[in-house]
Amino acid sequence: MTPRILLISGSTREGSTNTAALRTVAADAAGGVHVQLYGGLRELPAFVPGADPGQFPAVVALRAELAWADAVLISTPEYAGTLPGAMKNLLDWTVGTADLYEKPAAWLVVAPPGRGEGATSTLASVLGYVGAQVVEAACLRSPVLASDIGDDGLVTSTAFRSVAADAVNALAAQAITVPTARG
């Protein structure tokens, strides 16, 4: 089985280091893993408890991408000491569904030292609440500055690329051991 990992950036900002980090993960992914970068964060409507998700095409698309994935790797900035609203909104759409239940999940922190802990703490809490299986060995930190991003939109740092590969490999290894809907 070739594990499939959905990459989710919690940033809606153009030029985001989080998105560049995940683009780099996608570009560097080895042949033994399929990765896909989620691109619908800006299109997700505000979560409405009790609403039929089928009435929102962006939510249907999100759920399809989550169903495709054997694991999820998230890179998100921290805003006001927690997750950005758009990222929390995405996660809110998974509450009460099995979209992330028992799915291996991890995060890649690209914030400088001393930043990002509020976002990862909240992310860990919400992922636990929805029943995701947080893979601690794949939850890694490797700071990325805007100056580390090349003209191609990818992170140029070999140190980052090594850490990112370690995160993907740890997540992929866990995804192989977890029964999935397609397995």
Short mmCIF file of C-alpha atoms in Angstrom, two decimals:
data_model
loop_
_atom_site.label_atom_id
_atom_site.label_comp_id
_atom_site.label_asym_id
_atom_site.label_seq_id
_atom_site.Cartn_x
_atom_site.Cartn_y
_atom_site.Cartn_z
CA MET A 1 0.00 0.00 0.00
CA THR A 2 1.24 3.46 -0.87
CA PRO A 3 0.14 5.84 1.90
CA ARG A 4 -1.73 8.99 0.89
CA ILE A 5 -1.09 12.13 2.93
CA LEU A 6 -3.21 15.26 2.73
CA LEU A 7 -1.20 18.41 3.39
CA ILE A 8 -3.19 21.24 4.97
CA SER A 9 -1.89 24.77 5.43
CA GLY A 10 -3.67 26.81 8.07
CA SER A 11 -2.68 30.04 6.37
CA THR A 12 -4.74 32.04 3.91
CA ARG A 13 -1.94 34.54 3.30
CA GLU A 14 -0.19 34.79 -0.06
CA GLY A 15 3.49 34.05 0.41
CA SER A 16 2.84 32.00 3.55
CA THR A 17 5.85 30.11 4.89
CA ASN A 18 3.45 27.37 6.06
CA THR A 19 2.10 26.88 2.55
CA ALA A 20 5.61 27.06 1.05
CA ALA A 21 6.70 24.39 3.53
CA LEU A 22 3.92 22.06 2.44
CA ARG A 23 4.53 22.81 -1.25
CA THR A 24 8.11 21.72 -0.60
CA VAL A 25 6.91 18.55 1.12
CA ALA A 26 4.80 17.79 -1.96
CA ALA A 27 7.69 18.49 -4.34
CA ASP A 28 10.10 16.31 -2.34
CA ALA A 29 7.74 13.40 -1.64
CA ALA A 30 9.36 10.09 -2.42
CA GLY A 31 7.75 7.58 -4.73
CA GLY A 32 6.57 5.49 -1.79
CA VAL A 33 4.03 8.10 -0.67
CA HIS A 34 1.34 10.10 -2.42
CA VAL A 35 0.77 13.63 -1.16
CA GLN A 36 -1.86 16.18 -2.04
CA LEU A 37 -1.96 19.82 -0.98
CA TYR A 38 -5.40 20.96 0.12
CA GLY A 39 -6.27 24.27 -1.47
CA GLY A 40 -9.78 25.07 -0.34
CA LEU A 41 -9.28 26.81 3.00
CA ARG A 42 -10.41 30.22 1.75
CA GLU A 43 -13.57 28.79 0.18
CA LEU A 44 -14.88 27.02 3.29
CA PRO A 45 -18.00 28.68 4.67
CA ALA A 46 -18.28 29.41 8.35
CA PHE A 47 -19.19 26.28 10.26
CA VAL A 48 -22.90 26.07 11.01
CA PRO A 49 -23.79 23.46 13.65
CA GLY A 50 -26.52 21.16 12.39
CA ALA A 51 -26.23 22.31 8.78
CA ASP A 52 -26.21 19.73 6.02
CA PRO A 53 -22.58 19.79 4.80
CA GLY A 54 -23.82 18.60 1.40
CA GLN A 55 -25.25 22.05 0.70
CA PHE A 56 -21.74 23.54 0.67
CA PRO A 57 -19.56 22.44 -2.27
CA ALA A 58 -16.35 23.46 -0.46
CA VAL A 59 -17.24 21.25 2.51
CA VAL A 60 -18.07 18.34 0.20
CA ALA A 61 -14.67 18.80 -1.48
CA LEU A 62 -12.88 18.94 1.89
CA ARG A 63 -14.57 15.76 3.07
CA ALA A 64 -13.66 14.00 -0.21
CA GLU A 65 -10.00 14.95 0.21
CA LEU A 66 -10.02 13.79 3.83
CA ALA A 67 -11.63 10.50 2.75
CA TRP A 68 -8.88 10.07 0.12
CA ALA A 69 -6.13 10.54 2.72
CA ASP A 70 -4.65 7.88 4.95
CA ALA A 71 -3.01 10.60 7.06
CA VAL A 72 -2.94 14.39 7.43
CA LEU A 73 0.03 16.74 7.84
CA ILE A 74 -0.80 20.28 8.96
CA SER A 75 1.36 23.39 8.96
CA THR A 76 -0.35 26.36 10.50
CA PRO A 77 0.63 29.76 11.80
CA GLU A 78 -0.38 31.04 15.20
CA TYR A 79 -2.70 34.04 15.44
CA ALA A 80 -3.45 35.70 18.77
CA GLY A 81 -2.01 32.72 20.65
CA THR A 82 -4.06 30.01 18.94
CA LEU A 83 -5.08 28.59 15.57
CA PRO A 84 -6.10 31.02 12.86
CA GLY A 85 -9.88 31.18 12.48
CA ALA A 86 -9.85 29.61 9.02
CA MET A 87 -7.95 26.55 10.27
CA LYS A 88 -10.22 26.17 13.29
CA ASN A 89 -13.21 26.49 10.96
CA LEU A 90 -11.87 23.63 8.81
CA LEU A 91 -11.49 21.47 11.90
CA ASP A 92 -14.96 22.45 13.12
CA TRP A 93 -16.39 20.94 9.91
CA THR A 94 -14.89 17.58 11.00
CA VAL A 95 -16.50 17.57 14.45
CA GLY A 96 -19.22 14.94 14.58
CA THR A 97 -17.97 13.20 11.43
CA ALA A 98 -15.50 10.36 11.03
CA ASP A 99 -13.35 12.45 8.67
CA LEU A 100 -10.37 12.44 11.03
CA TYR A 101 -11.37 9.66 13.42
CA GLU A 102 -8.38 7.34 13.99
CA LYS A 103 -6.59 8.98 11.05
CA PRO A 104 -2.88 9.56 11.69
CA ALA A 105 -2.20 13.29 11.93
CA ALA A 106 0.81 15.47 12.62
CA TRP A 107 2.00 19.04 12.31
CA LEU A 108 5.07 20.73 10.97
CA VAL A 109 5.85 23.98 12.79
CA VAL A 110 7.80 26.51 10.73
CA ALA A 111 7.53 29.41 13.21
CA PRO A 112 10.68 30.75 14.88
CA PRO A 113 11.53 29.40 18.34
CA GLY A 114 9.20 30.74 21.02
CA ARG A 115 6.27 31.08 18.59
CA GLY A 116 3.60 28.64 17.52
CA GLU A 117 3.09 26.78 20.78
CA GLY A 118 -0.43 28.17 21.22
CA ALA A 119 -1.43 26.94 17.77
CA THR A 120 0.05 23.48 18.27
CA SER A 121 -1.52 23.18 21.71
CA THR A 122 -4.94 24.04 20.31
CA LEU A 123 -4.37 21.81 17.29
CA ALA A 124 -3.47 18.87 19.55
CA SER A 125 -6.59 19.49 21.62
CA VAL A 126 -8.94 19.67 18.64
CA LEU A 127 -7.35 16.69 16.88
CA GLY A 128 -7.80 14.71 20.09
CA TYR A 129 -11.41 15.80 20.32
CA VAL A 130 -12.21 14.59 16.79
CA GLY A 131 -10.42 11.31 17.44
CA ALA A 132 -7.41 11.76 15.16
CA GLN A 133 -4.35 9.70 16.02
CA VAL A 134 -1.61 12.26 16.65
CA VAL A 135 1.74 10.79 15.57
CA GLU A 136 4.20 12.48 17.93
CA ALA A 137 7.23 11.26 15.95
CA ALA A 138 5.92 13.21 12.95
CA CYS A 139 5.16 16.44 14.84
CA LEU A 140 8.30 18.40 14.11
CA ARG A 141 9.65 21.96 14.11
CA SER A 142 11.93 23.52 11.55
CA PRO A 143 11.75 27.31 11.30
CA VAL A 144 11.31 28.81 7.83
CA LEU A 145 11.83 32.49 7.08
CA ALA A 146 10.44 34.29 4.06
CA SER A 147 14.05 34.58 2.86
CA ASP A 148 14.25 30.76 2.85
CA ILE A 149 11.70 30.57 0.04
CA GLY A 150 13.08 30.46 -3.48
CA ASP A 151 11.62 31.99 -6.63
CA ASP A 152 9.86 28.68 -7.28
CA GLY A 153 7.90 29.03 -4.00
CA LEU A 154 9.78 26.16 -2.35
CA VAL A 155 11.88 26.20 0.81
CA THR A 156 15.57 26.15 -0.11
CA SER A 157 16.92 25.01 3.27
CA THR A 158 18.31 21.48 3.21
CA ALA A 159 17.86 21.31 7.00
CA PHE A 160 14.13 22.01 6.59
CA ARG A 161 13.84 19.49 3.77
CA SER A 162 15.45 16.82 5.95
CA VAL A 163 13.10 17.50 8.87
CA ALA A 164 10.09 17.59 6.53
CA ALA A 165 11.10 14.24 5.01
CA ASP A 166 11.39 12.78 8.52
CA ALA A 167 7.87 14.01 9.34
CA VAL A 168 6.42 12.53 6.13
CA ASN A 169 8.22 9.23 6.65
CA ALA A 170 7.03 8.91 10.26
CA LEU A 171 3.47 9.77 9.26
CA ALA A 172 3.54 7.41 6.27
CA ALA A 173 4.85 4.57 8.43
CA GLN A 174 1.98 5.06 10.85
CA ALA A 175 -0.57 5.34 8.04
CA ILE A 176 0.49 1.93 6.73
CA THR A 177 -0.24 0.31 10.10
CA VAL A 178 -3.69 1.87 10.57
CA PRO A 179 -6.65 0.15 8.91
CA THR A 180 -8.36 2.48 6.44
CA ALA A 181 -11.58 2.51 4.52
CA ARG A 182 -9.71 1.53 1.37
CA GLY A 183 -7.65 -1.18 3.08
#
